[in-house]
Short mmCIF file of C-alpha atoms and ligand atoms in Angstrom, two decimals:
data_model
loop_
_atom_site.label_atom_id
_atom_site.label_comp_id
_atom_site.label_asym_id
_atom_site.label_seq_id
_atom_site.Cartn_x
_atom_site.Cartn_y
_atom_site.Cartn_z
CA MET A 1 61.85 38.92 29.52
CA PRO A 2 58.10 40.24 28.40
CA GLU A 3 57.02 37.30 27.12
CA GLU A 4 57.21 35.65 30.42
CA PHE A 5 56.39 38.69 32.42
CA PHE A 6 53.17 39.40 30.30
CA GLU A 7 52.59 35.61 29.52
CA THR A 8 49.33 35.32 31.26
CA LEU A 9 47.73 38.18 29.85
CA SER A 10 46.53 36.86 26.69
CA ASN A 11 45.80 33.51 24.90
CA HIS A 12 48.77 34.26 22.48
CA ALA A 13 46.65 33.61 19.63
CA THR A 14 47.29 35.61 16.47
CA PRO A 15 46.08 38.31 17.17
CA PRO A 16 45.76 37.71 20.81
CA VAL A 17 42.78 37.66 22.93
CA TYR A 18 43.63 39.59 26.20
CA ARG A 19 41.81 38.60 29.49
CA PHE A 20 40.51 40.37 32.51
CA PHE A 21 41.85 40.34 35.97
CA ASN A 22 39.21 38.86 38.33
CA GLY A 23 41.16 39.50 41.42
CA LYS A 24 43.14 36.32 41.66
CA GLU A 25 44.28 35.52 37.81
CA TRP A 26 43.65 36.39 34.28
CA VAL A 27 40.85 34.80 32.93
CA GLU A 28 38.71 34.86 29.67
CA SER A 29 35.07 36.10 29.89
CA ALA A 30 32.05 33.82 30.00
CA SER A 31 30.35 36.44 27.52
CA GLY A 32 32.56 35.04 24.66
CA LYS A 33 32.26 38.53 23.52
CA THR A 34 35.65 40.57 22.46
CA VAL A 35 36.02 44.09 20.94
CA GLU A 36 39.15 44.30 18.42
CA ILE A 37 41.72 46.99 18.70
CA HIS A 38 42.95 48.49 15.45
CA SER A 39 46.43 50.46 15.24
CA PRO A 40 45.51 53.86 13.99
CA ILE A 41 48.72 53.69 11.87
CA ASP A 42 47.72 51.06 9.36
CA ASP A 43 44.33 49.68 10.83
CA SER A 44 46.27 46.22 11.72
CA VAL A 45 44.87 44.25 14.62
CA VAL A 46 46.64 44.72 17.70
CA GLY A 47 44.55 42.28 19.80
CA ALA A 48 41.18 42.10 21.29
CA LEU A 49 39.68 42.77 24.70
CA GLN A 50 37.34 40.77 26.61
CA VAL A 51 33.86 42.17 27.09
CA VAL A 52 32.89 40.98 30.79
CA THR A 53 29.49 40.05 32.07
CA ILE A 54 27.30 41.68 35.01
CA VAL A 55 27.91 38.29 36.64
CA GLU A 56 31.81 38.86 36.53
CA ILE A 57 31.47 42.29 37.63
CA ASP A 58 29.61 41.52 40.50
CA ALA A 59 32.00 38.70 41.27
CA VAL A 60 34.92 41.40 41.01
CA MET A 61 33.29 43.56 43.37
CA THR A 62 33.20 40.92 45.98
CA SER A 63 36.78 40.35 45.40
CA ALA A 64 37.40 43.92 46.00
CA LYS A 65 35.80 43.83 49.02
CA THR A 66 37.61 41.18 51.05
CA GLY A 67 40.70 42.20 48.87
CA GLN A 68 40.44 45.80 50.43
CA ALA A 69 40.31 44.86 54.23
CA LYS A 70 43.33 42.91 53.71
CA TRP A 71 45.27 45.33 51.68
CA GLU A 72 44.18 48.45 53.77
CA ALA A 73 45.71 45.99 56.89
CA THR A 74 48.85 45.93 54.96
CA PRO A 75 51.61 47.87 56.67
CA LEU A 76 52.09 51.12 54.67
CA ASN A 77 55.85 50.54 54.19
CA GLN A 78 54.84 47.03 52.32
CA ARG A 79 52.41 49.13 50.27
CA VAL A 80 55.39 51.72 49.44
CA LYS A 81 57.87 48.77 48.69
CA ILE A 82 55.33 47.27 46.25
CA MET A 83 54.69 50.63 44.45
CA HIS A 84 58.67 51.10 43.86
CA LEU A 85 58.90 47.89 42.61
CA ALA A 86 56.05 48.30 40.33
CA ALA A 87 57.95 51.53 39.16
CA ASP A 88 61.08 49.29 38.36
CA TRP A 89 59.30 46.85 36.71
CA ILE A 90 57.89 49.41 34.31
CA ARG A 91 61.49 51.07 33.67
CA HIS A 92 62.57 47.23 32.66
CA PHE A 93 60.22 46.98 30.10
CA GLU A 94 60.40 50.62 28.84
CA GLU A 95 61.13 49.94 24.96
CA TYR A 96 58.64 46.72 25.08
CA LEU A 97 55.78 48.99 26.36
CA SER A 98 56.67 52.21 24.19
CA THR A 99 56.66 50.11 21.19
CA LEU A 100 53.32 48.87 22.16
CA LEU A 101 51.89 52.09 23.16
CA ALA A 102 52.99 53.75 19.69
CA LYS A 103 51.36 51.07 18.06
CA GLU A 104 48.25 50.82 19.78
CA ILE A 105 47.34 54.31 20.23
CA GLY A 106 49.67 56.21 17.39
CA LYS A 107 51.55 57.92 19.79
CA SER A 108 55.28 58.80 18.59
CA MET A 109 58.33 56.76 20.05
CA GLY A 110 59.56 59.85 21.83
CA GLU A 111 56.26 60.78 23.26
CA ALA A 112 55.75 56.78 24.22
CA LYS A 113 58.90 56.63 25.89
CA SER A 114 58.38 59.98 27.77
CA GLU A 115 55.05 58.55 29.12
CA ILE A 116 56.62 55.43 30.23
CA VAL A 117 59.62 57.17 32.03
CA ARG A 118 57.11 59.61 33.59
CA THR A 119 54.79 56.80 34.83
CA ALA A 120 57.83 55.04 36.66
CA ASP A 121 58.94 58.51 38.26
CA LEU A 122 55.44 59.19 39.08
CA ILE A 123 54.70 55.91 40.90
CA ASP A 124 58.20 56.46 42.74
CA TYR A 125 57.04 59.95 43.64
CA TYR A 126 53.58 58.82 45.00
CA ALA A 127 55.39 56.20 47.20
CA ASP A 128 57.75 58.61 48.70
CA GLU A 129 55.09 61.44 49.26
CA VAL A 130 52.53 59.08 51.23
CA GLN A 131 54.91 58.42 54.02
CA SER A 132 54.43 62.33 54.87
CA MET A 133 50.81 62.18 54.66
CA ARG A 134 49.76 62.91 58.47
CA GLY A 135 46.62 62.82 60.47
CA GLU A 136 46.22 65.63 63.62
CA THR A 137 44.80 65.83 67.11
CA LEU A 138 42.35 68.43 67.93
CA ASP A 139 41.41 70.06 71.49
CA SER A 140 37.89 70.96 72.20
CA ASP A 141 38.78 73.97 73.98
CA ASN A 142 39.90 75.92 71.04
CA PHE A 143 36.25 76.56 70.17
CA PRO A 144 34.27 79.21 72.54
CA GLY A 145 32.08 77.33 75.19
CA TYR A 146 34.09 74.11 75.34
CA ASP A 147 36.23 72.82 77.93
CA LYS A 148 39.20 70.43 77.66
CA GLY A 149 36.66 67.63 77.65
CA ARG A 150 37.10 66.20 74.11
CA ILE A 151 40.52 65.32 72.08
CA GLY A 152 39.86 64.86 68.40
CA LEU A 153 42.22 62.06 66.73
CA ILE A 154 41.65 62.74 63.06
CA GLU A 155 43.30 60.04 60.69
CA ARG A 156 43.30 59.45 57.00
CA VAL A 157 41.69 56.34 55.89
CA ALA A 158 40.69 54.65 52.51
CA TRP A 159 37.30 55.12 50.88
CA GLY A 160 37.13 51.26 50.39
CA THR A 161 36.74 50.37 46.63
CA VAL A 162 37.65 52.83 44.04
CA LEU A 163 36.74 52.73 40.29
CA ALA A 164 39.56 53.79 38.18
CA ILE A 165 38.62 54.73 34.64
CA ALA A 166 41.42 55.91 32.26
CA PRO A 167 41.73 57.29 28.78
CA PHE A 168 43.17 56.34 25.78
CA ASN A 169 45.41 59.21 25.18
CA TYR A 170 47.71 58.44 28.26
CA PRO A 171 46.73 54.73 28.66
CA VAL A 172 49.68 54.10 31.01
CA ASN A 173 50.43 57.29 32.69
CA LEU A 174 46.91 58.15 33.60
CA THR A 175 46.16 54.62 34.72
CA ALA A 176 49.26 55.00 37.22
CA SER A 177 48.08 58.38 38.21
CA LYS A 178 44.88 56.63 39.49
CA LEU A 179 45.92 53.27 40.85
CA ALA A 180 49.17 54.45 42.56
CA PRO A 181 47.15 56.98 45.19
CA ALA A 182 44.41 54.87 45.63
CA LEU A 183 46.10 51.65 46.31
CA LEU A 184 48.99 53.39 48.39
CA MET A 185 45.67 55.12 50.79
CA GLY A 186 44.74 51.34 51.18
CA ASN A 187 41.83 51.26 48.77
CA ALA A 188 41.08 48.31 46.36
CA VAL A 189 40.92 49.31 42.81
CA VAL A 190 38.64 48.16 40.10
CA PHE A 191 40.26 49.15 36.94
CA LYS A 192 38.50 49.68 33.67
CA PRO A 193 40.97 50.60 30.86
CA PRO A 194 40.07 52.60 27.94
CA THR A 195 38.81 50.35 24.85
CA GLN A 196 41.69 52.26 22.72
CA GLY A 197 44.57 51.87 24.69
CA GLY A 198 43.33 49.10 26.87
CA ILE A 199 45.82 46.63 25.98
CA SER A 200 48.81 48.99 27.00
CA ALA A 201 46.87 49.66 30.12
CA LEU A 202 46.48 46.07 31.04
CA HIS A 203 50.29 45.76 30.51
CA LEU A 204 50.77 48.30 33.19
CA ALA A 205 48.49 46.65 35.56
CA GLN A 206 50.48 43.31 35.40
CA ALA A 207 53.28 45.52 36.66
CA PHE A 208 51.56 46.21 39.93
CA LEU A 209 50.38 42.77 40.20
CA LYS A 210 53.77 40.99 39.49
CA ALA A 211 55.28 43.68 42.14
CA GLY A 212 52.99 42.39 44.76
CA VAL A 213 49.59 43.82 44.94
CA PRO A 214 47.35 41.02 46.67
CA GLU A 215 44.47 39.03 45.65
CA GLY A 216 41.27 41.56 45.24
CA ALA A 217 43.06 44.63 45.73
CA LEU A 218 43.50 45.06 41.95
CA THR A 219 41.19 43.94 39.26
CA CYS A 220 40.59 44.96 35.83
CA VAL A 221 37.56 44.70 33.76
CA THR A 222 37.31 45.46 30.19
CA GLY A 223 34.76 46.02 27.71
CA THR A 224 33.46 49.19 25.92
CA GLY A 225 31.80 51.87 28.22
CA SER A 226 28.32 50.93 26.34
CA ASP A 227 28.73 47.41 27.36
CA ILE A 228 29.60 47.89 31.00
CA GLY A 229 30.04 51.54 32.01
CA ASP A 230 26.57 52.36 33.28
CA TYR A 231 26.55 48.92 35.39
CA LEU A 232 30.20 49.93 36.82
CA VAL A 233 29.55 53.43 37.72
CA SER A 234 26.15 52.74 39.61
CA HIS A 235 27.46 49.61 41.31
CA PRO A 236 26.79 49.62 45.15
CA GLY A 237 30.15 48.13 45.54
CA ILE A 238 32.19 51.33 44.30
CA ASP A 239 32.99 54.11 46.88
CA CYS A 240 34.83 56.38 44.84
CA ILE A 241 35.34 57.08 40.84
CA THR A 242 38.23 58.42 39.42
CA PHE A 243 37.90 59.38 35.66
CA THR A 244 39.74 61.02 32.84
CA GLY A 245 37.96 61.40 29.58
CA ASN A 246 35.56 63.52 27.98
CA SER A 247 33.24 66.05 29.38
CA ASP A 248 30.06 64.51 28.17
CA THR A 249 31.05 61.16 29.51
CA GLY A 250 32.08 62.68 32.67
CA GLU A 251 28.66 64.39 33.13
CA ALA A 252 26.81 61.10 32.21
CA ILE A 253 29.10 59.30 34.78
CA ALA A 254 28.18 61.88 37.44
CA LYS A 255 24.56 61.51 36.92
CA LYS A 256 24.51 57.88 37.16
CA ALA A 257 26.86 57.43 39.90
CA GLY A 258 24.84 58.55 42.89
CA MET A 259 26.66 59.61 46.35
CA LYS A 260 30.04 58.61 45.46
CA THR A 261 33.29 60.55 45.63
CA LEU A 262 34.20 61.76 42.15
CA VAL A 263 37.43 62.90 41.17
CA PHE A 264 37.32 63.83 37.32
CA GLU A 265 39.74 65.35 34.63
CA CYS A 266 37.56 66.09 31.31
CA GLY A 267 37.86 68.15 28.32
CA GLY A 268 39.82 71.02 28.33
CA ASN A 269 39.46 73.08 25.31
CA ASN A 270 42.17 75.41 26.48
CA PRO A 271 42.91 79.04 24.96
CA ALA A 272 46.10 81.15 24.61
CA LEU A 273 45.82 84.58 25.18
CA VAL A 274 48.78 86.66 23.48
CA LEU A 275 49.29 90.13 24.48
CA PRO A 276 50.96 92.51 22.06
CA ASP A 277 54.37 92.47 24.27
CA ALA A 278 54.78 88.78 24.05
CA ASP A 279 57.99 87.31 22.87
CA MET A 280 56.86 85.91 19.42
CA ASN A 281 59.45 83.42 18.90
CA LEU A 282 58.63 81.77 22.15
CA THR A 283 54.82 82.00 21.83
CA ALA A 284 54.75 80.22 18.54
CA ARG A 285 56.97 77.58 19.70
CA GLU A 286 54.79 76.97 22.58
CA ILE A 287 51.71 77.20 20.67
CA ILE A 288 52.82 75.02 18.02
CA LYS A 289 53.76 72.21 20.70
CA GLY A 290 50.64 73.03 22.64
CA ALA A 291 48.26 72.55 19.88
CA PHE A 292 49.63 69.45 17.85
CA SER A 293 51.92 67.51 20.59
CA TYR A 294 50.19 63.77 20.32
CA ALA A 295 48.21 65.21 17.36
CA GLY A 296 46.32 67.52 19.58
CA GLN A 297 44.88 64.59 21.79
CA ARG A 298 45.29 65.81 25.13
CA CYS A 299 43.30 67.46 27.55
CA THR A 300 45.71 70.01 27.94
CA ALA A 301 46.26 71.15 24.30
CA ILE A 302 46.07 74.84 22.93
CA LYS A 303 42.45 74.82 21.05
CA TYR A 304 42.22 78.68 20.34
CA VAL A 305 44.38 81.61 20.38
CA LEU A 306 43.06 84.90 21.27
CA GLY A 307 44.88 88.50 20.42
CA MET A 308 44.69 91.78 18.87
CA PRO A 309 44.83 91.95 15.06
CA ASP A 310 48.62 93.08 14.65
CA THR A 311 49.34 90.62 17.53
CA LEU A 312 47.87 87.73 15.78
CA ALA A 313 49.13 88.61 12.42
CA SER A 314 52.71 88.60 13.26
CA LEU A 315 52.36 85.64 15.44
CA GLN A 316 50.75 83.80 12.61
CA THR A 317 53.82 85.00 10.48
CA VAL A 318 56.25 83.50 12.99
CA ILE A 319 54.23 80.31 13.47
CA MET A 320 54.14 79.57 9.60
CA LYS A 321 58.13 79.90 9.57
CA GLN A 322 58.34 77.49 12.52
CA MET A 323 56.24 74.67 11.39
CA PRO A 324 58.36 72.99 9.11
CA GLU A 325 60.74 72.54 11.60
CA LEU A 326 58.78 71.61 14.65
CA VAL A 327 55.92 69.78 13.02
CA HIS A 328 56.01 66.74 10.54
CA MET A 329 52.77 64.41 10.04
CA GLY A 330 53.94 60.47 9.59
CA ASP A 331 54.47 57.34 11.03
CA PRO A 332 54.56 57.73 14.62
CA ARG A 333 57.22 55.00 14.77
CA SER A 334 59.43 56.94 12.30
CA PRO A 335 62.10 59.30 13.65
CA GLU A 336 61.03 61.80 11.14
CA THR A 337 57.71 62.35 12.70
CA LYS A 338 57.24 65.04 14.85
CA LEU A 339 54.22 65.71 16.92
CA VAL A 340 51.80 64.47 14.68
CA GLY A 341 50.86 60.89 13.81
CA PRO A 342 47.35 59.71 13.34
CA VAL A 343 44.43 60.44 15.66
CA VAL A 344 43.32 57.38 17.50
CA SER A 345 41.03 56.33 14.86
CA ILE A 346 39.57 56.81 11.47
CA ALA A 347 36.15 57.57 13.06
CA ALA A 348 37.71 60.37 15.16
CA ALA A 349 39.55 61.72 12.11
CA GLU A 350 36.23 62.14 10.44
CA HIS A 351 34.60 63.97 13.14
CA ILE A 352 37.67 66.27 13.28
CA GLN A 353 37.32 66.69 9.75
CA SER A 354 33.46 67.61 9.86
CA LEU A 355 34.27 70.10 12.68
CA ILE A 356 36.86 71.81 10.33
CA GLY A 357 34.17 71.94 7.55
CA GLU A 358 31.34 73.23 9.64
CA THR A 359 33.57 76.05 10.99
CA VAL A 360 34.82 77.03 7.53
CA LYS A 361 31.36 76.93 6.21
CA ALA A 362 30.24 79.24 9.13
CA GLY A 363 33.13 81.75 7.68
CA ALA A 364 36.57 80.61 9.00
CA LYS A 365 39.54 80.46 6.79
CA ILE A 366 42.38 77.60 6.38
CA ILE A 367 45.78 78.83 7.07
CA THR A 368 47.21 75.57 6.64
CA GLY A 369 46.10 71.87 6.79
CA GLY A 370 42.55 70.72 6.87
CA ARG A 371 42.87 67.75 5.08
CA ARG A 372 42.84 63.81 6.15
CA THR A 373 43.87 60.52 4.92
CA ASN A 374 42.36 57.62 7.07
CA ALA A 375 43.45 58.35 10.82
CA PHE A 376 45.83 61.28 9.53
CA VAL A 377 44.64 64.61 9.95
CA GLU A 378 47.08 67.36 8.83
CA PRO A 379 48.16 70.01 11.60
CA THR A 380 45.29 72.78 10.76
CA ILE A 381 45.20 76.34 11.65
CA LEU A 382 42.00 78.10 11.26
CA SER A 383 41.78 82.09 11.18
CA ASP A 384 38.85 84.44 11.61
CA VAL A 385 37.40 82.09 14.00
CA ARG A 386 34.16 83.06 16.50
CA PRO A 387 33.90 81.32 19.70
CA GLU A 388 30.50 80.23 18.69
CA MET A 389 31.76 78.11 15.83
CA PRO A 390 31.81 74.49 16.03
CA ALA A 391 35.75 74.19 16.11
CA VAL A 392 35.75 76.39 19.76
CA ARG A 393 32.32 75.68 20.72
CA GLU A 394 33.32 71.98 20.81
CA GLU A 395 36.53 70.26 22.05
CA VAL A 396 38.25 69.36 18.60
CA PHE A 397 40.45 66.33 20.16
CA GLY A 398 42.74 66.57 17.01
CA PRO A 399 45.40 68.72 15.51
CA VAL A 400 43.75 71.76 14.95
CA VAL A 401 43.71 75.33 16.31
CA SER A 402 41.50 78.54 15.85
CA PHE A 403 42.78 81.95 15.71
CA ILE A 404 40.33 84.45 17.35
CA THR A 405 40.87 88.21 16.97
CA VAL A 406 39.93 90.34 19.73
CA LYS A 407 39.68 94.24 20.16
CA ASP A 408 41.14 94.18 23.72
CA ILE A 409 41.91 92.10 26.75
CA GLY A 410 38.79 92.26 28.33
CA GLU A 411 36.88 90.90 25.21
CA ALA A 412 39.72 87.95 25.37
CA VAL A 413 38.83 87.34 29.29
CA GLY A 414 35.05 87.64 28.42
CA ILE A 415 35.55 84.74 25.70
CA ILE A 416 37.49 82.42 27.89
CA ASN A 417 35.36 82.86 31.04
CA ALA A 418 31.91 82.35 28.79
CA SER A 419 33.35 79.06 27.54
CA ARG A 420 31.54 75.69 29.27
CA PHE A 421 35.38 74.55 29.57
CA GLY A 422 37.85 75.67 32.43
CA LEU A 423 41.14 73.25 32.54
CA GLN A 424 43.85 75.66 31.48
CA ALA A 425 44.71 78.68 29.98
CA SER A 426 48.09 80.45 28.76
CA VAL A 427 49.11 83.85 28.67
CA PHE A 428 51.81 85.25 26.62
CA THR A 429 53.48 88.53 27.85
CA GLN A 430 57.25 89.34 28.60
CA ASP A 431 55.53 91.43 31.76
CA GLU A 432 54.89 88.55 33.93
CA GLY A 433 52.99 91.08 36.37
CA ALA A 434 50.46 91.95 33.82
CA GLY A 435 50.49 88.06 33.18
CA ILE A 436 49.41 87.60 36.76
CA VAL A 437 46.73 90.34 36.79
CA VAL A 438 45.27 88.68 33.67
CA ALA A 439 45.50 85.51 35.11
CA LYS A 440 43.29 86.36 38.09
CA GLN A 441 40.28 87.06 36.06
CA LEU A 442 40.46 83.73 34.33
CA ASN A 443 38.01 81.14 35.59
CA VAL A 444 39.74 77.95 34.78
CA GLY A 445 41.98 75.48 36.74
CA THR A 446 45.80 76.49 36.12
CA VAL A 447 47.08 79.45 34.25
CA GLN A 448 50.22 78.97 32.47
CA ILE A 449 52.33 82.30 31.82
CA ASN A 450 54.54 81.98 28.85
CA GLY A 451 54.08 78.22 28.46
CA SER A 452 51.69 75.84 27.02
CA PRO A 453 49.20 74.36 29.01
CA GLN A 454 50.41 71.17 30.58
CA ARG A 455 49.56 68.51 33.76
CA GLY A 456 53.02 68.56 34.72
CA PRO A 457 55.20 68.65 36.62
CA ASP A 458 53.08 66.03 38.50
CA HIS A 459 53.32 67.19 41.58
CA PHE A 460 51.81 70.55 40.86
CA PRO A 461 47.88 70.62 41.49
CA PHE A 462 46.00 69.71 38.21
CA LEU A 463 42.25 70.70 38.22
CA GLY A 464 39.28 71.76 35.90
CA VAL A 465 36.43 73.89 36.91
CA LYS A 466 33.10 74.24 34.78
CA ARG A 467 33.03 71.03 32.48
CA SER A 468 36.68 70.42 32.85
CA GLY A 469 36.72 68.45 35.76
CA LEU A 470 35.94 67.50 39.79
CA GLY A 471 38.28 67.64 42.42
CA VAL A 472 42.06 67.97 42.26
CA GLN A 473 44.89 65.59 41.09
CA GLY A 474 48.64 66.12 41.61
CA VAL A 475 50.61 63.93 43.93
CA HIS A 476 49.88 65.11 47.26
CA TYR A 477 46.37 66.14 46.16
CA SER A 478 45.50 62.70 44.62
CA LEU A 479 46.53 61.01 47.89
CA GLU A 480 44.40 63.19 49.74
CA GLU A 481 41.34 62.69 47.08
CA MET A 482 41.93 58.78 47.52
CA SER A 483 41.34 58.95 51.06
CA ARG A 484 38.85 60.39 53.64
CA LEU A 485 39.22 61.83 57.34
CA ARG A 486 38.20 59.72 60.19
CA PRO A 487 37.92 61.87 63.42
CA ILE A 488 37.78 59.72 66.46
CA VAL A 489 36.65 61.84 69.61
CA ILE A 490 37.59 60.74 73.04
CA ASN A 491 35.17 62.32 75.31
CA LYS A 492 36.80 62.66 78.98
CA PRO A 493 34.41 61.70 81.85
CA ARG A 494 32.89 65.06 83.35
O1 G3P B 1 44.93 64.64 28.25
C1 G3P B 1 45.27 64.35 29.50
C2 G3P B 1 45.88 65.24 30.37
O2 G3P B 1 46.20 65.07 31.65
C3 G3P B 1 47.02 66.02 29.51
O3 G3P B 1 48.30 65.58 30.22
O4 G3P B 1 50.88 65.84 30.53
O5 G3P B 1 49.82 66.03 28.30
O6 G3P B 1 49.35 68.00 29.87
P1 G3P B 1 49.67 66.11 29.69
#
């Protein structure tokens, strides 16, 4: 039963105050400070998270250091077994975790369940993939001027202690996408959950702990980024940081972290380029899904659409025809709701509305939407937008998509490559060859041809360039990023 399984996570008060995990047990912080988590659906209190102290962070780092050595010495086949068990626990509590997710971050039950199932599958995939990770041996005489006097034994080893910082929009899946590879490669993980979404994320961490991740190998420290973020990212006990979140925060972490390995997924502000020959029904469906899934709160959401005047005009007509069937804003727990529940907070909704207002003031027109009630922002389409307008210059992390008319493909490519962001881009055309030719001109991580941007399938490489990220994620790539090579060279007596 979930009550027993998650029993130690909180004090079971009403509303519950959740604890942090010091490497050995779930405890309350000496700070006496907590941060309340409100549901974006109705502003009800979901619970509260501890704000840990600097002293508690130092103690966690010591626990991680000790725990990491023992954990890395644990046979890989045991680490694999623990991961598979964690995945089974997550499947076992799918309904409970999905309901919590929907309440805490306003994700529809359908999207919440999909996140939970995807997480269990992802952890299993990591646990299978890690067993194929190989080192190599090298002979010295391959290189000119060398004889056979040296043999290189190249193995993969842990970085040491990894700081994992997860975002609010996938507090379960993007936590697992960090914890699983880091743990499987023998690292200890200090996990900093998001504030909103932190309660769901702590429940996921419990699955790893109950599955057998031993003392010190996994710790969870909670508190807002402003409370403990700087101290955590600059802590000398951290060897590697894996972060998903907005680009400004990513840039700030990179500056404060110092000489550490950084693996970041940041903001996307992703474009969709629609060529005149595109299949308009397919393109409209993909753009609606890409722009409005989870109320547009995805790093891979489509934020602006580029096309020539006639193309955008016919696309707009098809989109407006399809919207009533594909999009319905409402309570994310209701089966009637499609794609658009509330955004993560009223403050976020106010920011989105201000960006819409500034963009309209700069000359854009509202085709549909544009209004807000509390944390609910209507699915919004803006036309007559230019790249320098706020809704394109900034990443609007909400259900807003802008239409930008271009005179030709060259202008569209120029706009996309001039962006400060470069996570993904979509190109819609019935001529895949032409799509590839355009894709090769785009300075972004991934180009989707005839599909909306997305991280999945999760074994594909996933990366951002410019302000959209550092390093590469995706199952095999994450396992490599969460480890380093250790060459041992045997010099034969000469
Ligand atoms: O915003 C997080 C990013 O990883 C998006 O994931 O699966 O919705 O494309 P996905």
